[in-house]
XYZ file of N, CA, C and O in Angstrom:
632
model
N 89.365 117.206 96.513
C 89.567 117.062 97.952
C 90.661 116.018 98.182
O 90.537 114.880 97.730
N 91.721 116.364 98.887
C 92.793 115.399 99.143
C 92.331 114.299 100.099
O 91.445 114.506 100.927
N 92.941 113.118 99.951
C 92.629 112.006 100.844
C 93.119 112.337 102.247
O 94.274 112.712 102.418
N 92.245 112.227 103.252
C 92.708 112.483 104.618
C 93.724 111.426 105.048
O 93.810 110.357 104.441
N 94.466 111.733 106.065
C 95.405 110.782 106.637
C 94.785 110.200 107.900
O 94.240 110.938 108.715
N 94.850 108.891 108.034
C 94.329 108.253 109.240
C 95.444 107.450 109.891
O 96.419 107.077 109.249
N 95.276 107.206 111.162
C 96.182 106.301 111.868
C 95.349 105.149 112.407
O 94.181 105.325 112.781
N 95.951 103.982 112.412
C 95.291 102.790 112.929
C 95.810 102.501 114.321
O 97.014 102.379 114.520
N 94.899 102.404 115.273
C 95.240 102.056 116.647
C 94.644 100.679 116.940
O 93.502 100.412 116.559
N 95.394 99.796 117.608
C 94.811 98.498 117.963
C 93.482 98.699 118.686
O 93.357 99.558 119.567
N 92.483 97.932 118.293
C 91.158 98.053 118.888
C 91.215 97.651 120.362
O 91.852 96.657 120.709
N 90.556 98.426 121.195
C 90.478 98.106 122.618
C 89.323 97.134 122.855
O 88.432 96.988 122.012
N 89.337 96.485 123.991
C 88.244 95.572 124.345
C 86.907 96.308 124.362
O 85.882 95.763 123.937
N 86.916 97.547 124.866
C 85.687 98.345 124.906
C 85.157 98.606 123.500
O 83.967 98.421 123.223
N 86.044 99.026 122.595
C 85.634 99.244 121.203
C 85.189 97.943 120.551
O 84.247 97.920 119.755
N 85.888 96.850 120.881
C 85.562 95.564 120.274
C 84.142 95.128 120.637
O 83.406 94.633 119.777
N 83.746 95.293 121.876
C 82.402 94.894 122.299
C 81.338 95.632 121.491
O 80.355 95.035 121.023
N 81.534 96.937 121.308
C 80.593 97.748 120.527
C 80.651 97.332 119.056
O 79.619 97.145 118.399
N 81.873 97.186 118.534
C 82.058 96.800 117.134
C 81.391 95.455 116.845
O 80.655 95.308 115.869
N 81.663 94.472 117.678
C 81.165 93.105 117.430
C 79.644 93.082 117.365
O 79.063 92.474 116.453
N 78.994 93.741 118.308
C 77.530 93.776 118.311
C 77.003 94.444 117.043
O 76.086 93.929 116.389
N 77.586 95.551 116.680
C 77.157 96.287 115.481
C 77.484 95.503 114.212
O 76.674 95.401 113.293
N 78.672 94.921 114.136
C 79.119 94.237 112.931
C 78.289 92.993 112.642
O 78.010 92.694 111.478
N 77.902 92.272 113.678
C 77.069 91.086 113.450
C 75.734 91.483 112.826
O 75.250 90.804 111.920
N 75.146 92.573 113.297
C 73.871 93.051 112.741
C 74.071 93.536 111.305
O 73.307 93.176 110.395
N 75.102 94.329 111.088
C 75.364 94.882 109.758
C 75.639 93.779 108.749
O 75.122 93.799 107.626
N 76.457 92.801 109.125
C 76.776 91.695 108.238
C 75.511 90.922 107.860
O 75.291 90.598 106.689
N 74.660 90.652 108.826
C 73.403 89.952 108.543
C 72.542 90.759 107.574
O 71.965 90.204 106.627
N 72.457 92.057 107.786
C 71.666 92.914 106.898
C 72.239 92.910 105.483
O 71.494 92.902 104.502
N 73.571 92.913 105.361
C 74.211 92.893 104.046
C 73.972 91.563 103.338
O 73.743 91.535 102.126
N 74.032 90.464 104.079
C 73.759 89.150 103.488
C 72.339 89.122 102.937
O 72.106 88.724 101.793
N 71.382 89.549 103.751
C 69.980 89.535 103.328
C 69.750 90.479 102.153
O 69.050 90.128 101.200
N 70.341 91.674 102.191
C 70.170 92.643 101.104
C 70.752 92.134 99.793
O 70.282 92.500 98.713
N 71.751 91.265 99.880
C 72.356 90.715 98.671
C 71.449 89.688 97.995
O 71.699 89.304 96.854
N 70.428 89.232 98.718
C 69.518 88.230 98.180
C 69.970 86.808 98.435
O 69.335 85.856 97.969
N 71.060 86.637 99.180
C 71.604 85.302 99.408
C 70.718 84.452 100.308
O 70.676 83.234 100.159
N 70.017 85.087 101.260
C 69.155 84.334 102.181
C 68.245 85.292 102.919
O 68.427 86.510 102.852
N 67.289 84.723 103.649
C 66.353 85.532 104.425
C 67.101 86.213 105.578
O 68.186 85.776 105.974
N 66.502 87.235 106.147
C 67.133 87.956 107.254
C 67.314 87.034 108.464
O 68.341 87.112 109.151
N 66.367 86.148 108.721
C 66.515 85.230 109.859
C 67.700 84.293 109.653
O 68.503 84.087 110.570
N 67.818 83.735 108.452
C 68.955 82.866 108.162
C 70.261 83.669 108.170
O 71.295 83.168 108.623
N 70.213 84.895 107.682
C 71.405 85.747 107.664
C 71.871 86.073 109.080
O 73.077 86.099 109.344
N 70.940 86.304 109.989
C 71.319 86.568 111.383
C 72.033 85.364 111.994
O 73.038 85.508 112.690
N 71.505 84.178 111.715
C 72.131 82.958 112.239
C 73.516 82.769 111.631
O 74.473 82.431 112.330
N 73.646 82.994 110.329
C 74.936 82.858 109.660
C 75.932 83.867 110.194
O 77.095 83.541 110.442
N 75.509 85.096 110.392
C 76.395 86.132 110.904
C 76.932 85.757 112.282
O 78.140 85.828 112.523
N 76.054 85.334 113.169
C 76.487 84.943 114.524
C 77.459 83.774 114.450
O 78.490 83.767 115.141
N 77.162 82.800 113.604
C 78.027 81.628 113.460
C 79.389 82.015 112.870
O 80.436 81.566 113.343
N 79.376 82.851 111.840
C 80.636 83.272 111.206
C 81.530 84.018 112.198
O 82.730 83.740 112.283
N 80.971 84.955 112.931
C 81.781 85.701 113.899
C 82.313 84.775 114.992
O 83.471 84.904 115.402
N 81.479 83.848 115.453
C 81.928 82.905 116.491
C 83.077 82.039 115.978
O 84.026 81.763 116.715
N 83.011 81.629 114.723
C 84.059 80.792 114.144
C 85.327 81.577 113.816
O 86.435 81.071 114.004
N 85.164 82.784 113.318
C 86.313 83.571 112.871
C 87.053 84.270 114.015
O 88.264 84.468 113.940
N 86.310 84.665 115.036
C 86.912 85.371 116.175
C 86.526 84.685 117.489
O 85.942 85.317 118.374
N 86.874 83.393 117.646
C 86.440 82.680 118.852
C 87.014 83.268 120.137
O 86.398 83.152 121.190
N 88.176 83.902 120.052
C 88.799 84.507 121.222
C 88.801 86.033 121.132
O 89.648 86.698 121.735
N 87.862 86.574 120.365
C 87.765 88.029 120.233
C 89.062 88.621 119.719
O 89.673 88.093 118.780
N 89.495 89.690 120.338
C 90.725 90.370 119.919
C 91.967 89.497 120.060
O 92.970 89.738 119.395
N 91.891 88.470 120.895
C 93.040 87.587 121.111
C 93.099 86.437 120.112
O 93.986 85.592 120.198
N 92.177 86.403 119.147
C 92.161 85.323 118.167
C 93.436 85.362 117.330
O 93.748 86.377 116.703
N 94.149 84.244 117.345
C 95.426 84.153 116.641
C 95.261 84.444 115.150
O 94.308 84.013 114.515
N 96.204 85.223 114.609
C 96.226 85.527 113.187
C 95.315 86.661 112.769
O 95.249 86.988 111.583
N 94.602 87.256 113.709
C 93.674 88.344 113.403
C 94.099 89.607 114.130
O 94.532 89.544 115.282
N 93.955 90.729 113.442
C 94.216 92.024 114.070
C 93.092 92.972 113.694
O 92.689 93.038 112.531
N 92.593 93.690 114.693
C 91.534 94.668 114.482
C 92.018 96.026 114.961
O 92.670 96.129 116.002
N 91.689 97.059 114.191
C 92.104 98.418 114.501
C 90.908 99.354 114.463
O 89.935 99.111 113.762
N 91.044 100.434 115.196
C 90.141 101.566 115.077
C 90.929 102.633 114.318
O 92.097 102.868 114.617
N 90.296 103.231 113.319
C 90.946 104.257 112.504
C 90.551 105.641 113.018
O 89.378 105.889 113.311
N 91.553 106.506 113.122
C 91.342 107.867 113.624
C 91.897 108.889 112.648
O 92.933 108.669 112.022
N 91.221 110.016 112.571
C 91.724 111.225 111.920
C 91.880 112.218 113.067
O 90.894 112.767 113.549
N 93.114 112.378 113.529
C 93.330 113.154 114.753
C 92.679 112.412 115.909
O 92.954 111.233 116.132
N 91.772 113.077 116.622
C 91.048 112.438 117.721
C 89.700 111.870 117.283
O 88.991 111.262 118.083
N 89.349 112.067 116.019
C 88.057 111.643 115.499
C 88.104 110.181 115.060
O 88.897 109.810 114.188
N 87.266 109.354 115.664
C 87.154 107.955 115.252
C 86.390 107.913 113.937
O 85.269 108.396 113.845
N 87.016 107.343 112.892
C 86.404 107.363 111.568
C 86.007 105.984 111.037
O 85.223 105.890 110.101
N 86.554 104.915 111.612
C 86.200 103.604 111.100
C 86.957 102.487 111.768
O 87.631 102.690 112.781
N 86.832 101.293 111.184
C 87.498 100.104 111.714
C 88.081 99.283 110.568
O 87.657 99.398 109.416
N 89.031 98.433 110.932
C 89.669 97.529 109.990
C 89.940 96.208 110.690
O 90.419 96.197 111.824
N 89.641 95.095 109.997
C 89.914 93.755 110.512
C 90.625 92.972 109.428
O 90.082 92.761 108.341
N 91.851 92.583 109.722
C 92.635 91.765 108.805
C 93.008 90.451 109.480
O 93.320 90.423 110.671
N 92.991 89.380 108.688
C 93.464 88.074 109.135
C 94.696 87.733 108.312
O 94.730 87.976 107.106
N 95.699 87.180 108.962
C 96.971 86.868 108.312
C 97.233 85.377 108.371
O 96.924 84.724 109.378
N 97.808 84.827 107.303
C 98.215 83.421 107.329
C 99.346 83.206 106.332
O 99.476 83.933 105.341
N 100.140 82.203 106.645
C 101.226 81.809 105.742
C 100.658 80.916 104.649
O 99.793 80.081 104.909
N 101.151 81.120 103.436
C 100.768 80.268 102.311
C 102.031 79.916 101.542
O 103.128 80.362 101.907
N 101.888 79.158 100.486
C 103.030 78.779 99.674
C 103.757 79.959 99.060
O 104.937 79.868 98.737
N 103.058 81.067 98.916
C 103.679 82.253 98.327
C 104.211 83.239 99.366
O 104.834 84.233 99.019
N 103.959 82.972 100.636
C 104.397 83.859 101.711
C 103.215 84.278 102.569
O 102.142 83.670 102.531
N 103.409 85.326 103.339
C 102.358 85.823 104.230
C 101.263 86.508 103.417
O 101.551 87.374 102.585
N 100.023 86.101 103.647
C 98.882 86.724 102.973
C 97.947 87.321 104.025
O 97.988 86.952 105.197
N 97.122 88.235 103.564
C 96.144 88.878 104.447
C 94.774 88.816 103.780
O 94.665 88.818 102.550
N 93.747 88.782 104.604
C 92.376 88.854 104.106
C 91.645 89.898 104.931
O 91.678 89.860 106.166
N 91.016 90.830 104.252
C 90.249 91.875 104.924
C 88.841 91.394 105.192
O 88.017 91.334 104.281
N 88.579 91.032 106.446
C 87.249 90.564 106.803
C 86.277 91.719 107.003
O 85.086 91.571 106.755
N 86.772 92.851 107.465
C 85.870 93.986 107.637
C 86.655 95.269 107.496
O 87.814 95.373 107.918
N 85.993 96.208 106.912
C 86.551 97.519 106.636
C 85.340 98.440 106.630
O 84.416 98.231 105.851
N 85.312 99.355 107.551
C 84.105 100.163 107.709
C 84.468 101.609 107.986
O 85.383 101.892 108.755
N 83.739 102.495 107.353
C 83.826 103.928 107.642
C 82.517 104.316 108.319
O 81.445 103.856 107.901
N 82.628 105.130 109.355
C 81.405 105.603 110.024
C 80.437 106.153 108.986
O 80.837 106.876 108.075
N 79.174 105.809 109.135
C 78.173 106.181 108.135
C 78.124 107.684 107.870
O 78.019 108.117 106.724
N 78.241 108.489 108.905
C 78.153 109.938 108.729
C 79.415 110.542 108.106
O 79.434 111.723 107.755
N 80.459 109.735 107.939
C 81.718 110.234 107.369
C 82.025 109.626 106.003
O 83.125 109.828 105.474
N 81.081 108.908 105.438
C 81.311 108.290 104.132
C 81.307 109.352 103.046
O 80.667 110.382 103.150
N 82.085 109.079 102.001
C 82.236 109.954 100.822
C 83.121 111.161 101.106
O 83.041 112.169 100.421
N 83.976 111.060 102.138
C 84.931 112.121 102.448
C 86.380 111.663 102.278
O 87.300 112.359 102.693
N 86.573 110.469 101.719
C 87.918 109.970 101.490
C 88.465 109.065 102.575
O 89.603 108.592 102.473
N 87.676 108.808 103.611
C 88.181 107.970 104.705
C 88.331 106.511 104.287
O 89.219 105.811 104.776
N 87.479 106.034 103.400
C 87.613 104.664 102.927
C 88.958 104.458 102.253
O 89.692 103.511 102.556
N 89.299 105.343 101.357
C 90.594 105.278 100.675
C 91.739 105.397 101.685
O 92.735 104.667 101.609
N 91.599 106.296 102.652
C 92.654 106.497 103.652
C 92.861 105.243 104.502
O 94.006 104.871 104.794
N 91.782 104.581 104.892
C 91.907 103.356 105.680
C 92.533 102.260 104.825
O 93.389 101.504 105.301
N 92.136 102.184 103.564
C 92.734 101.184 102.669
C 94.234 101.426 102.509
O 95.025 100.478 102.505
N 94.649 102.670 102.378
C 96.076 102.983 102.259
C 96.827 102.631 103.539
O 97.940 102.101 103.489
N 96.215 102.911 104.691
C 96.841 102.558 105.967
C 96.949 101.043 106.104
O 97.969 100.521 106.578
N 95.919 100.310 105.673
C 95.947 98.850 105.717
C 97.043 98.312 104.812
O 97.775 97.381 105.182
N 97.163 98.896 103.639
C 98.208 98.476 102.708
C 99.594 98.685 103.315
O 100.470 97.831 103.184
N 99.781 99.794 104.018
C 101.082 100.055 104.643
C 101.366 99.043 105.748
O 102.491 98.551 105.868
N 100.362 98.708 106.550
C 100.527 97.679 107.583
C 100.970 96.375 106.925
O 101.903 95.709 107.386
N 100.305 96.014 105.846
C 100.627 94.763 105.152
C 102.048 94.797 104.587
O 102.792 93.816 104.710
N 102.435 95.906 103.988
C 103.799 96.030 103.470
C 104.813 95.908 104.602
O 105.826 95.214 104.463
N 104.533 96.565 105.726
C 105.444 96.513 106.875
C 105.603 95.092 107.410
O 106.667 94.732 107.925
N 104.557 94.274 107.305
C 104.589 92.902 107.808
C 105.113 91.912 106.765
O 105.257 90.730 107.066
N 105.353 92.382 105.555
C 105.846 91.494 104.509
C 104.762 90.705 103.798
O 105.035 89.674 103.179
N 103.532 91.167 103.853
C 102.422 90.499 103.172
C 102.640 90.587 101.663
O 103.005 91.636 101.142
N 102.402 89.459 100.980
C 102.604 89.421 99.532
C 101.299 89.527 98.744
O 101.322 89.858 97.552
N 100.169 89.252 99.392
C 98.880 89.327 98.709
C 97.797 89.633 99.732
O 97.805 89.081 100.830
N 96.856 90.496 99.326
C 95.715 90.849 100.175
C 94.440 90.511 99.420
O 94.317 90.826 98.232
N 93.507 89.884 100.099
C 92.212 89.579 99.505
C 91.091 90.171 100.332
O 91.299 90.596 101.473
N 89.912 90.225 99.753
C 88.714 90.686 100.448
C 87.505 90.205 99.685
O 87.626 89.741 98.545
N 86.354 90.292 100.297
C 85.081 89.974 99.641
C 84.203 91.208 99.697
O 84.312 92.021 100.629
N 83.348 91.320 98.713
C 82.399 92.436 98.686
C 81.082 91.910 98.125
O 81.077 91.112 97.185
N 79.989 92.306 98.734
C 78.683 91.879 98.250
C 78.399 92.521 96.899
O 78.793 93.669 96.642
N 77.718 91.779 96.041
C 77.435 92.229 94.680
C 76.646 93.518 94.594
O 76.791 94.280 93.631
N 75.823 93.800 95.593
C 75.020 95.017 95.562
C 75.745 96.232 96.143
O 75.211 97.329 96.151
N 76.993 96.064 96.602
C 77.760 97.163 97.194
C 78.663 97.776 96.127
O 79.880 97.616 96.124
N 78.046 98.504 95.202
C 78.770 99.044 94.050
C 79.798 100.097 94.441
O 80.859 100.196 93.812
N 79.513 100.871 95.474
C 80.466 101.885 95.929
C 81.761 101.257 96.404
O 82.855 101.703 96.052
N 81.653 100.197 97.206
C 82.846 99.512 97.699
C 83.594 98.852 96.545
O 84.821 98.913 96.468
N 82.849 98.244 95.625
C 83.496 97.618 94.477
C 84.317 98.637 93.684
O 85.455 98.359 93.290
N 83.750 99.804 93.465
C 84.458 100.841 92.716
C 85.728 101.276 93.450
O 86.789 101.433 92.828
N 85.642 101.456 94.761
C 86.817 101.846 95.540
C 87.897 100.774 95.454
O 89.067 101.076 95.215
N 87.509 99.513 95.633
C 88.489 98.432 95.604
C 89.168 98.345 94.235
O 90.378 98.135 94.149
N 88.407 98.525 93.172
C 89.004 98.519 91.834
C 89.977 99.683 91.674
O 91.063 99.526 91.118
N 89.600 100.859 92.162
C 90.493 102.026 92.103
C 91.777 101.787 92.890
O 92.830 102.304 92.542
N 91.683 100.975 93.943
C 92.833 100.681 94.791
C 93.680 99.529 94.236
O 94.651 99.133 94.855
N 93.300 98.995 93.080
C 94.097 97.977 92.419
C 93.656 96.542 92.634
O 94.321 95.614 92.175
N 92.543 96.331 93.325
C 92.039 94.966 93.505
C 91.415 94.479 92.199
O 90.821 95.265 91.467
N 91.562 93.190 91.938
C 90.986 92.574 90.755
C 90.028 91.473 91.174
O 90.245 90.806 92.192
N 88.986 91.279 90.382
C 88.024 90.219 90.659
C 88.709 88.875 90.473
O 89.336 88.629 89.444
N 88.588 88.007 91.482
C 89.176 86.669 91.391
C 88.096 85.587 91.338
O 88.378 84.455 90.960
N 86.873 85.927 91.700
C 85.754 84.972 91.651
C 84.455 85.757 91.705
O 84.418 86.848 92.299
N 83.439 85.205 91.120
C 82.097 85.796 91.206
C 81.139 84.688 91.570
O 81.118 83.639 90.934
N 80.360 84.905 92.614
C 79.333 83.955 93.019
C 77.993 84.585 92.691
O 77.767 85.760 93.031
N 77.127 83.852 92.022
C 75.851 84.398 91.622
C 74.709 83.517 92.144
O 74.889 82.307 92.308
N 73.587 84.146 92.449
C 72.411 83.406 92.896
C 71.192 83.924 92.160
O 71.190 85.035 91.606
N 70.149 83.134 92.174
C 68.870 83.527 91.609
C 67.781 83.050 92.556
O 67.703 81.864 92.874
N 66.973 83.956 93.035
C 65.885 83.587 93.929
C 64.697 83.133 93.084
O 64.302 83.810 92.160
N 64.167 81.969 93.424
C 63.016 81.428 92.692
C 61.743 81.545 93.501
O 61.744 81.669 94.672
């Protein structure tokens, strides 16, 4: 099956409101599922992280959020943060999501390719991201896309 082609459109305020509410819940669930902390602590961390990272929502400096489309079909979202470093402009992927009912159809790869093109167009020299240890599907995709492990954080629940 060939990789579908997607286009990234700047996220609208309406989409952002829906995304933010959903993403805070999803992030908390992922933190808890990873074993890093309880669901209550994960909910608090998620709310705090989003408040710190996107204090001005879509207008937060250095951040860009997109909705990904295949034709008229909304297939996912992408959130990249950009900053200058000693090596040049870098990007960090804070969120990358494919609609649950459309997973395993190539949209993840398509969104990653579109993100890579955005970064190339902006002159980004390095892209980073984080992935939870229990998200093996995402890890496999990122490795296939050329990402390399730069750090591993491990925990043990006692």
